[in-house]
PDB file of C-alpha atoms in Angstrom:
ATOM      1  CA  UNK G  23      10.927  -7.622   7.989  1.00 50.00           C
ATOM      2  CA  UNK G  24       9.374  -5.930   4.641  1.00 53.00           C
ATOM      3  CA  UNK G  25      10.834  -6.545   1.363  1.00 59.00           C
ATOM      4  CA  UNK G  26      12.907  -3.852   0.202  1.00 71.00           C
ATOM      5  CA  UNK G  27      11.101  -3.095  -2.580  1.00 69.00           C
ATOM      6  CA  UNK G  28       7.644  -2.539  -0.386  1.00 75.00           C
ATOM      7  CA  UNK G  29       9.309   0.235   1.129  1.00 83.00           C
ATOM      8  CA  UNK G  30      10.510   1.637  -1.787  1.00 87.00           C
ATOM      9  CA  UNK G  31       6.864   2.105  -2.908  1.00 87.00           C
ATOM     10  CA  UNK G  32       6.219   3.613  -0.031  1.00 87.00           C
ATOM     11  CA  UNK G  33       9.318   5.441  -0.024  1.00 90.00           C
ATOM     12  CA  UNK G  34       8.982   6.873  -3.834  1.00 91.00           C
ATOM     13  CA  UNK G  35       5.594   7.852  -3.644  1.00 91.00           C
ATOM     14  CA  UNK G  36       6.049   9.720  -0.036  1.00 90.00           C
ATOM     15  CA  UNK G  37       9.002  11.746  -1.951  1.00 92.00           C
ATOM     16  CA  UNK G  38       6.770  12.293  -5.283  1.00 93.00           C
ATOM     17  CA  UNK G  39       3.415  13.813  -2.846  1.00 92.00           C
ATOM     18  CA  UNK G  40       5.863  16.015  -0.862  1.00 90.00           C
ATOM     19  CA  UNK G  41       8.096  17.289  -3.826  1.00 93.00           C
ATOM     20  CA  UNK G  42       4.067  17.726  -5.389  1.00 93.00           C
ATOM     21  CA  UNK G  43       2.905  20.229  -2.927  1.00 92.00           C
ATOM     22  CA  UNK G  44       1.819  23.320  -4.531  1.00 92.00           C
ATOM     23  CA  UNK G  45       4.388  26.603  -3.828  1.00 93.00           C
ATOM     24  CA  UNK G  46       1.685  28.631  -2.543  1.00 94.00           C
ATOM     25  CA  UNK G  47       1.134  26.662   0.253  1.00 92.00           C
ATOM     26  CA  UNK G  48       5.316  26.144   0.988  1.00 91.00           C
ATOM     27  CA  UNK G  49       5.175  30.386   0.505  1.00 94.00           C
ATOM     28  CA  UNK G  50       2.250  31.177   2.589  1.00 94.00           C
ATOM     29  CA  UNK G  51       3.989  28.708   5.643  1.00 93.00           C
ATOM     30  CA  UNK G  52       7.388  30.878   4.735  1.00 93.00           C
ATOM     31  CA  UNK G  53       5.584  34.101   5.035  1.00 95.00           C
ATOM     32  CA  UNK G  54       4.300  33.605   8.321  1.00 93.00           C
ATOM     33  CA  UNK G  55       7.721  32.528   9.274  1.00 93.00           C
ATOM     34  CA  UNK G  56       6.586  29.139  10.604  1.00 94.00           C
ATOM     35  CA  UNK G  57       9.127  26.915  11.782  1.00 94.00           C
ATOM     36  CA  UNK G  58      10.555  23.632  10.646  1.00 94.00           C
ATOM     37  CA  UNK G  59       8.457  21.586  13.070  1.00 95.00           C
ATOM     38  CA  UNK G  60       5.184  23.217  11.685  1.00 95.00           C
ATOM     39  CA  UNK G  61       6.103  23.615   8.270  1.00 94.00           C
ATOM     40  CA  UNK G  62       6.206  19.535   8.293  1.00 93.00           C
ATOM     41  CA  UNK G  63       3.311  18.897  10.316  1.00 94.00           C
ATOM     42  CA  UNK G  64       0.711  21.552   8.867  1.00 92.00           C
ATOM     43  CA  UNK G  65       2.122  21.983   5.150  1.00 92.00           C
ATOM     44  CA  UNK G  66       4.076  18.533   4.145  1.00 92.00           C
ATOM     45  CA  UNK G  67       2.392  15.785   5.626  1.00 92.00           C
ATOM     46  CA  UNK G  68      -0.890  16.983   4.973  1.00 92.00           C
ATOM     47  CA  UNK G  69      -0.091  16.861   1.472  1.00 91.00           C
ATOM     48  CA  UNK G  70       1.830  14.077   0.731  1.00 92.00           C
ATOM     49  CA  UNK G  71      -0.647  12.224   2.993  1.00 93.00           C
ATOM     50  CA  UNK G  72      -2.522  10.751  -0.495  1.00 92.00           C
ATOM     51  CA  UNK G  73       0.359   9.613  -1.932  1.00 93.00           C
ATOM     52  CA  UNK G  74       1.620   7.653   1.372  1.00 93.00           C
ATOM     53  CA  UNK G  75      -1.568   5.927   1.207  1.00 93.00           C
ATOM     54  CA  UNK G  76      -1.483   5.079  -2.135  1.00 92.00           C
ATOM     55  CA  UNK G  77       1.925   3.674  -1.641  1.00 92.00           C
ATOM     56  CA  UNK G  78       0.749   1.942   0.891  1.00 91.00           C
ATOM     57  CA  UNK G  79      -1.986   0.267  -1.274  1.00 92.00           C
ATOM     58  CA  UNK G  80       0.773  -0.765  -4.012  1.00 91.00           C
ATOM     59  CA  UNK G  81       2.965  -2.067  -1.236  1.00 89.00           C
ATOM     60  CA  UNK G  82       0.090  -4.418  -0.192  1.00 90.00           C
ATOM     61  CA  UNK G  83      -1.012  -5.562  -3.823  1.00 89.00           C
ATOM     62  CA  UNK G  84       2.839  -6.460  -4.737  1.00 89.00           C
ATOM     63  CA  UNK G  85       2.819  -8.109  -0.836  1.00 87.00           C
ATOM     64  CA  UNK G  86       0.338 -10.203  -1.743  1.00 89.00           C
ATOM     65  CA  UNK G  87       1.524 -11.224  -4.874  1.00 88.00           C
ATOM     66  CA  UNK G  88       4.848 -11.491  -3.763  1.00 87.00           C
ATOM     67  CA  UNK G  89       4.062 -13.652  -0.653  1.00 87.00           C
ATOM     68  CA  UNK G  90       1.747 -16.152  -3.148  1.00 89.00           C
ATOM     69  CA  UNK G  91       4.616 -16.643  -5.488  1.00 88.00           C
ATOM     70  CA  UNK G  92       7.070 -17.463  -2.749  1.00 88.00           C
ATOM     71  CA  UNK G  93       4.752 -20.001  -1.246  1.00 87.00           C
ATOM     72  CA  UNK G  94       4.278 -21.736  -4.543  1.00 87.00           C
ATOM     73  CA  UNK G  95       8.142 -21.373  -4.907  1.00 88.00           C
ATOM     74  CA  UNK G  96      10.255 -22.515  -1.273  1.00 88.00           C
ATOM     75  CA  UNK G  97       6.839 -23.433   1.061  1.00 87.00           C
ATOM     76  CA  UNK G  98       5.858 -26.619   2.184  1.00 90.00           C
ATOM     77  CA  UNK G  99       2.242 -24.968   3.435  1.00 89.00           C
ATOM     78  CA  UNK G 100      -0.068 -22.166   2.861  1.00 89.00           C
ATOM     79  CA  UNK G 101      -1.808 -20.992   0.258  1.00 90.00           C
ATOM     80  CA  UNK G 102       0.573 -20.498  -2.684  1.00 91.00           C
ATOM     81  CA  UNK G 103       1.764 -24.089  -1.978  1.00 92.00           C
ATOM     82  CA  UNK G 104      -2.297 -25.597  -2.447  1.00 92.00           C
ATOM     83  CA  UNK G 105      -2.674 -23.679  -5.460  1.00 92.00           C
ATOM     84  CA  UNK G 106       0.839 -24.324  -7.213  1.00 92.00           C
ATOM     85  CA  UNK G 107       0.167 -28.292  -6.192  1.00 94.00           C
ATOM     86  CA  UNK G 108      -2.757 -28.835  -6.843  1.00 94.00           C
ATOM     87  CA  UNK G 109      -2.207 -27.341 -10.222  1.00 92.00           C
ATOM     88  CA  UNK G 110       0.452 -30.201 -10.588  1.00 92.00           C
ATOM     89  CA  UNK G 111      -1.806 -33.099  -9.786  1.00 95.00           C
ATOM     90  CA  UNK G 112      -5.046 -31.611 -11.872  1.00 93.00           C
ATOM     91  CA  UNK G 113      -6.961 -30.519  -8.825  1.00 94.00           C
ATOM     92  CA  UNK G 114      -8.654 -28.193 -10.194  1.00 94.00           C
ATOM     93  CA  UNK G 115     -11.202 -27.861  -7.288  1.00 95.00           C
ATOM     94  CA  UNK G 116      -8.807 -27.442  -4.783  1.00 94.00           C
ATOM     95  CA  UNK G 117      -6.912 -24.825  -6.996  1.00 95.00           C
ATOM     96  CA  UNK G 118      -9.418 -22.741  -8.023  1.00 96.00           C
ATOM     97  CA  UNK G 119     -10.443 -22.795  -3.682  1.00 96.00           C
ATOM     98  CA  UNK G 120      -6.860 -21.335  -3.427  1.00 94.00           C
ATOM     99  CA  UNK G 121      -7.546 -18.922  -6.247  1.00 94.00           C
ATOM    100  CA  UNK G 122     -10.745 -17.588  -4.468  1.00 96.00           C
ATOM    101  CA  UNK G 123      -9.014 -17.210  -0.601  1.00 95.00           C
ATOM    102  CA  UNK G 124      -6.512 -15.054  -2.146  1.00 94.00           C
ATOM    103  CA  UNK G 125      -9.060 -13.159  -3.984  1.00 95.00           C
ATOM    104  CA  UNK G 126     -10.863 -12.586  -0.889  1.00 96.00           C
ATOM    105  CA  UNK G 127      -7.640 -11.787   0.873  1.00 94.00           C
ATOM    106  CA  UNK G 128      -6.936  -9.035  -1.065  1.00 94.00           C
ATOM    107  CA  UNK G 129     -10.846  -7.518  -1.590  1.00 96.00           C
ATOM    108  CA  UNK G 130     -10.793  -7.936   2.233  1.00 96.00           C
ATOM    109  CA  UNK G 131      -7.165  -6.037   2.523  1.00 94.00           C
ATOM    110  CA  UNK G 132      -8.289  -2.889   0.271  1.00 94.00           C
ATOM    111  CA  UNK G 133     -11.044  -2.340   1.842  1.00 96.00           C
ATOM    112  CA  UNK G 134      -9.291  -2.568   4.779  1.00 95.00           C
ATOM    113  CA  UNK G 135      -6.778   0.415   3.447  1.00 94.00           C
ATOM    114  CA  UNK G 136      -9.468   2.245   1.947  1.00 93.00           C
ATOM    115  CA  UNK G 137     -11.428   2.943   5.353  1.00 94.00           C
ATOM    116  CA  UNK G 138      -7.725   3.753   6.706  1.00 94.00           C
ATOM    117  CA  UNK G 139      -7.324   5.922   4.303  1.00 94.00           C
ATOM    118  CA  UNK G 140     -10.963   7.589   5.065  1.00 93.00           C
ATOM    119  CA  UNK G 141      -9.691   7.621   8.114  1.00 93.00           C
ATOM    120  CA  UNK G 142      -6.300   9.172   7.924  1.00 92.00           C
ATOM    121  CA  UNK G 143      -6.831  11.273   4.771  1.00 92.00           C
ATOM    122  CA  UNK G 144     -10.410  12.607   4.962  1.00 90.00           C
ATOM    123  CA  UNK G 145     -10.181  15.557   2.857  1.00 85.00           C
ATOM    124  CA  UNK G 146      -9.857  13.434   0.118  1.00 78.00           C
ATOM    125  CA  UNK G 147     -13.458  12.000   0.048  1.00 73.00           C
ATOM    126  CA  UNK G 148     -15.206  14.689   1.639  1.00 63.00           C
TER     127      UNK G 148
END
């Protein structure tokens, strides 16, 4: 189950890209008297698409971090649990190996949500 305050990311930025739509576009959708159904799927999601995505790429940054820091915290594996005791017994080899998976972790994860993001949101690189 996500952490409450993953979704919440998620959750705040969806509201902030759909309340950021520009009038004209809410107007035109009015003026052509289309309904409910279409107004979300041609005029909302559309534009709060970019901000989903970028909620999306917070909730996976504070994921990360959050799933480290529990590991070094309650875990008796993984990778937060090599770092945090290996920095106990000074080895530094074996932390800074730690260090490095989770840096590649995470370069591998936004890249990951950066072609999804090409992929679901392509108006915004083209």
């Amino acid at each position: 189950m996500p952490c409450p305050a993953h979704v919440y990311l998620v959750l705040i930025n969806t509201v902030a890209g759909v309340r950021n739509i520009d009038q004209i576009y809410l107007d035109v959708g009015k003026n052509f008297h289309a309904s409910k159904w279409m107004m979300f799927r041609d005029i909302a999601l559309p534009g709060a698409l970019p901000m989903v995505v970028t909620g999306i790429k917070l909730g996976m940054g504070v994921a990360l971090l959050v799933i480290v820091a529990s590991e070094q915290v309650a875990a008796r594996s993984g990778i937060g649990y090599l770092i945090w005791t290996s920095w106990q017994v000074f080895q530094v080899e074996k932390m800074y190996v730690g260090l490095l998976v989770i840096a590649v972790v995470g370069f591998a994860s936004a890249i990951l949500v950066n072609y999804f993001e090409r992929f679901v949101v392509p108006w915004k690189h083209g």
